[in-house]
Coordinates of C-alpha atoms in Angstrom, one line a residue:
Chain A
X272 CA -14.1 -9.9 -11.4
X273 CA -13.2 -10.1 -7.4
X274 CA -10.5 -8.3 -6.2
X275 CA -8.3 -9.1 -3.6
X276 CA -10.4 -10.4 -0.7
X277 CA -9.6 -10.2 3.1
X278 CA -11.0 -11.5 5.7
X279 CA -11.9 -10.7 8.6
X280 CA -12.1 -7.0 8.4
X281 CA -12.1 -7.3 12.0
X282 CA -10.5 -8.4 14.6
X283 CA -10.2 -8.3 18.1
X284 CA -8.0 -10.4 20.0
X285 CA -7.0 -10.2 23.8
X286 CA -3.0 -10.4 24.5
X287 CA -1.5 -12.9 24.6
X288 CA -3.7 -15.0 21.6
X289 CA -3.3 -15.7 18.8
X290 CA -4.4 -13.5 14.9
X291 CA -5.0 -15.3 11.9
X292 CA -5.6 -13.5 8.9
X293 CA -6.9 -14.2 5.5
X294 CA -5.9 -13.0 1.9
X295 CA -6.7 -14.4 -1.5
X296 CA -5.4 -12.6 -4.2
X297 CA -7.0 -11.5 -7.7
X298 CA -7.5 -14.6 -10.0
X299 CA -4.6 -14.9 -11.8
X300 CA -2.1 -13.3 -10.1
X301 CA 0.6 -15.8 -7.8
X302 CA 2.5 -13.1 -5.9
X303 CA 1.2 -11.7 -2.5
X304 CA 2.3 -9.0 -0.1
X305 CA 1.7 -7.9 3.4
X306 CA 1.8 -4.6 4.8
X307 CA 1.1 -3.3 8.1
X308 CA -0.1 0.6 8.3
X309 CA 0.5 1.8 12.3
X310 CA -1.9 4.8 13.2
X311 CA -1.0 8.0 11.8
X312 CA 2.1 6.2 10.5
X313 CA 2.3 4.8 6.9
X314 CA 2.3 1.3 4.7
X315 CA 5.1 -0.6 5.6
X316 CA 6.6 -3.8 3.9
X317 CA 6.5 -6.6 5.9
X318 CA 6.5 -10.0 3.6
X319 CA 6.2 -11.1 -0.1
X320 CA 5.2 -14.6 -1.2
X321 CA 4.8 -16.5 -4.6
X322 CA 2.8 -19.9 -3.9
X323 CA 4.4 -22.2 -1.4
X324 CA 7.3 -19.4 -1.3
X325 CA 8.6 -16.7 0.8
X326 CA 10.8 -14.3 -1.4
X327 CA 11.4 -11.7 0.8
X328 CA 10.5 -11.4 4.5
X329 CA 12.9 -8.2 5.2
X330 CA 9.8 -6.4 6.6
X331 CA 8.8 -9.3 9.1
X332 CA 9.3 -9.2 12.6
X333 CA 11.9 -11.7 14.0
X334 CA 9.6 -13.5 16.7
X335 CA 6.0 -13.8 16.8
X336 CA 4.9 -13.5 13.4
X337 CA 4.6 -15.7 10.3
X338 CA 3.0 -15.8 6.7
X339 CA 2.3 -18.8 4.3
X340 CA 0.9 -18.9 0.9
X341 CA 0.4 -22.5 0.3
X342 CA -0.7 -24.1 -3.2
X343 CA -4.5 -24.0 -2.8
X344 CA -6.0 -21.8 -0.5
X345 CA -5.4 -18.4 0.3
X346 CA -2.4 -16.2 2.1
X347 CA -2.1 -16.7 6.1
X348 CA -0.2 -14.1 8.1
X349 CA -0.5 -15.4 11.7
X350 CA 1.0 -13.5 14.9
X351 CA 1.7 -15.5 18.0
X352 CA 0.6 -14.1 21.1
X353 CA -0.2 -10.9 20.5
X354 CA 0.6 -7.8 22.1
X355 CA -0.8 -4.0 21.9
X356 CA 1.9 -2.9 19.6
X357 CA 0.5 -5.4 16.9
X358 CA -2.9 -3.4 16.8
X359 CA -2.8 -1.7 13.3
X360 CA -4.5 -2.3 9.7
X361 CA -2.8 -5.2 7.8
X362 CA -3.1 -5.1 4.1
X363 CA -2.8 -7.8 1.6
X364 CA -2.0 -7.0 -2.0
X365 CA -1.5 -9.3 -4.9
X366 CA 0.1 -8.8 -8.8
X367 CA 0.2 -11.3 -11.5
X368 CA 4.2 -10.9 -12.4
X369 CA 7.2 -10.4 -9.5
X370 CA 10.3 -9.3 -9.9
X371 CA 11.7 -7.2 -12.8
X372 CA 7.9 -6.2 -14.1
X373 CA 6.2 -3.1 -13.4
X374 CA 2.9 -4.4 -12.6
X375 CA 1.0 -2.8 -9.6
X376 CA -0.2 -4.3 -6.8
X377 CA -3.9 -4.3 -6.5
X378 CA -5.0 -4.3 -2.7
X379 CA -7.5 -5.6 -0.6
X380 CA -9.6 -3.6 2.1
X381 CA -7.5 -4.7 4.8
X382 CA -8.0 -6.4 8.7
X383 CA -8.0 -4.4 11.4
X384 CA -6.4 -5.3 14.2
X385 CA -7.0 -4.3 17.9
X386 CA -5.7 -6.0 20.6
X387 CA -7.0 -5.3 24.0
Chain B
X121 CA 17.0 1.4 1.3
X122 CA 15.1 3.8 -0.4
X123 CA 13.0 6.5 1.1
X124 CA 9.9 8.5 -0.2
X125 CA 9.1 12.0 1.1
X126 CA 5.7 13.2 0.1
X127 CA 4.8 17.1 0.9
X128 CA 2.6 18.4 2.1
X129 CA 1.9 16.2 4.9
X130 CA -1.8 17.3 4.8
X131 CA -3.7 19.6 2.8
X132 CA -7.2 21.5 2.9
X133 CA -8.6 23.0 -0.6
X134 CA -12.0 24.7 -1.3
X135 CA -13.8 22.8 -3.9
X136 CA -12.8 23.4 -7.2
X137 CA -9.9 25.2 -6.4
X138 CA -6.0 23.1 -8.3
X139 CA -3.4 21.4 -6.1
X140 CA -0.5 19.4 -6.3
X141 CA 0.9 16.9 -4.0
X142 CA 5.4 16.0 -4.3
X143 CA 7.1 12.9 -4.0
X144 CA 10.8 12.8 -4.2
X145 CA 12.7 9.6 -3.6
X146 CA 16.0 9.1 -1.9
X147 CA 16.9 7.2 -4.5
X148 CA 16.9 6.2 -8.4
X149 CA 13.0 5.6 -9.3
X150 CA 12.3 2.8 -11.0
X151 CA 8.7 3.3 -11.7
X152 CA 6.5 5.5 -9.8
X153 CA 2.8 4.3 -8.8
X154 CA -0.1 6.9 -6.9
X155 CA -2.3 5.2 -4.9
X156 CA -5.6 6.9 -3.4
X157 CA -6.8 5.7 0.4
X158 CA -9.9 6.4 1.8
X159 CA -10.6 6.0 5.5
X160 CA -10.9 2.7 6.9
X161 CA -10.5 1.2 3.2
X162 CA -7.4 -0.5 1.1
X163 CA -5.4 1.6 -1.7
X164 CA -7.1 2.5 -4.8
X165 CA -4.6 2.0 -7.9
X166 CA -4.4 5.5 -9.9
X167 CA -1.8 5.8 -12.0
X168 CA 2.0 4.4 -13.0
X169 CA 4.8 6.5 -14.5
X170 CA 7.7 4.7 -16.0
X171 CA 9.8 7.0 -17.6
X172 CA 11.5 10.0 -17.3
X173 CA 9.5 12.8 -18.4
X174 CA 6.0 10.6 -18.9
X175 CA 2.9 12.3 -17.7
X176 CA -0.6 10.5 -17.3
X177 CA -3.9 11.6 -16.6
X178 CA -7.2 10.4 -15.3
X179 CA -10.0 12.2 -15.2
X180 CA -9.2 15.6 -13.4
X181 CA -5.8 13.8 -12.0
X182 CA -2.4 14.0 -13.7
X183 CA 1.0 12.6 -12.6
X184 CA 4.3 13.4 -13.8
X185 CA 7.5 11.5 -13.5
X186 CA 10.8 13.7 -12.8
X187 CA 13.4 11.1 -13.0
X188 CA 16.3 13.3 -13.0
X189 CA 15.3 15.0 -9.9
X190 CA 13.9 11.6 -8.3
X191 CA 10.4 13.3 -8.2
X192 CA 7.1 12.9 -9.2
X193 CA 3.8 15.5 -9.1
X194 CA 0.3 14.4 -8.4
X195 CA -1.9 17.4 -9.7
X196 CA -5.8 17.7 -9.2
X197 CA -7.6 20.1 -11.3
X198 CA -11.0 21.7 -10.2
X199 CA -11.0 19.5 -6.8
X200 CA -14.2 17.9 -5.9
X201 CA -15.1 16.2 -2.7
X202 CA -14.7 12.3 -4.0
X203 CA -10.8 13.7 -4.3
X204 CA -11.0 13.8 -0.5
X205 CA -8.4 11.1 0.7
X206 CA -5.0 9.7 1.3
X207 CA -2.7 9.9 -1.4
X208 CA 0.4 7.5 -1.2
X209 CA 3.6 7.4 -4.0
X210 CA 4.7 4.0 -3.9
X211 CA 8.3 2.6 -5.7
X212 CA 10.5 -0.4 -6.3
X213 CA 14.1 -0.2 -5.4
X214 CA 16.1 -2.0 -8.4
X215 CA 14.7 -4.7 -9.6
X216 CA 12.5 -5.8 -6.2
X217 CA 9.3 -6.5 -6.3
X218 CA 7.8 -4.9 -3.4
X219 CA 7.0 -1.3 -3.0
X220 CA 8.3 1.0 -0.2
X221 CA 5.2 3.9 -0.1
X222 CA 5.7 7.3 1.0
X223 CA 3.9 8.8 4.7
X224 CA 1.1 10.1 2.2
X225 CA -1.0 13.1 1.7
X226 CA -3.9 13.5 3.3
X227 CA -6.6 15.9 1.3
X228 CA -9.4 17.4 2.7
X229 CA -11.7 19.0 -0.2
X230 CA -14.1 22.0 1.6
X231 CA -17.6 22.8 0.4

């Protein structure tokens, strides 16, 4: 019974490229969410996604960064050109229902991020 | 948008010895959820309170839900070192899905 699996765990990227990184939720569960956790700050929202939706993107940075969660395959969040501000852990979680249920959301072990 | 204090910021308890960790939300809680973080690793689901007044326990851990003072307690009996951690309170605002989590409590546990 996998959890939610991220990959890479690692990543290093010079500024200016480009980060791609990887989530597939739990079996069964449809609804995804990013989260960024700066050093020695704490988990904040950045995007949640159904399949082939974005339902709330309130946490996203305007320019730079984008997340997709297409029909087969697992969730993308890709940041353009990055810069030393992006370096930080990004976690992925996933939950079978969305809105109105109190389900948790089951997390995976995180990317790290360093940009150099 | 709803905000989620946690106190203490940090903590450092000799083995076996009780604590208790606060979170109290700027807001109405609409569930409350503990998470457990261990260095360089994801969030560990503990627990989820739902009502006003429910309590829950795991093991050595119990959590309480406060709703009337927008608070919930985190309470570790006997500590051990596998408490050691981060522990985040997480919430929904209304009827959103996503959580907004707390700074967290860090927990040392001394031999």
């Amino acid at each position: 019974n996998a959890g939610v699996m991220q990959n890479p765990r690692h990543l290093v990227r010079r500024r200016g490229q480009e980060a791609r990184l990887r989530c597939s939720p739990m079996k069964g569960h449809s609804h995804v969410y990013w989260y960024r956790q700066l050093p020695e700050e704490g988990l904040k929202f950045m995007v949640y996604l159904q399949k082939e939706n974005i339902i709330d993107e309130s946490g996203m940075p305007k320019e730079r960064f984008s997340a997709e969660f297409p029909k087969e395959g697992p969730s993308i969040l890709r940041i353009q050109q990055v810069v030393r501000g992006d370096s930080a852990a990004y976690f992925c979680a996933s939950s079978p229902t969305g809105t109105g249920e109190n389900s948790p959301l089951h997390f995976g072990n995180g990317t790290r991020l360093t940009v150099t | 948008s709803q905000e989620l204090e946690q106190s203490p910021q940090s903590l450092i308890v000799q083995e076996g010895k009780n604590l208790t960790i606060n979170c109290t939300s700027s807001k109405t809680l609409y569930g409350l959820y503990w998470y457990k973080q261990k260095y360089g690793e994801g969030l560990i689901f503990l627990m989820m309170l739902q009502k006003g007044g429910e309590e829950k326990s795991h093991e050595k851990i119990t959590a309480k839900l406060d709703e009337k003072k927008q608070q919930s307690s985190l309470h570790i009996t006997a500590s051990q070192p596998s408490h050691a951690g981060i522990y985040l309170c997480g919430a929904r605002e209304g009827t959103a899905s996503k959580l907004t989590f707390g700074t967290g409590t860090r927990l040392q546990v001394t031999l």
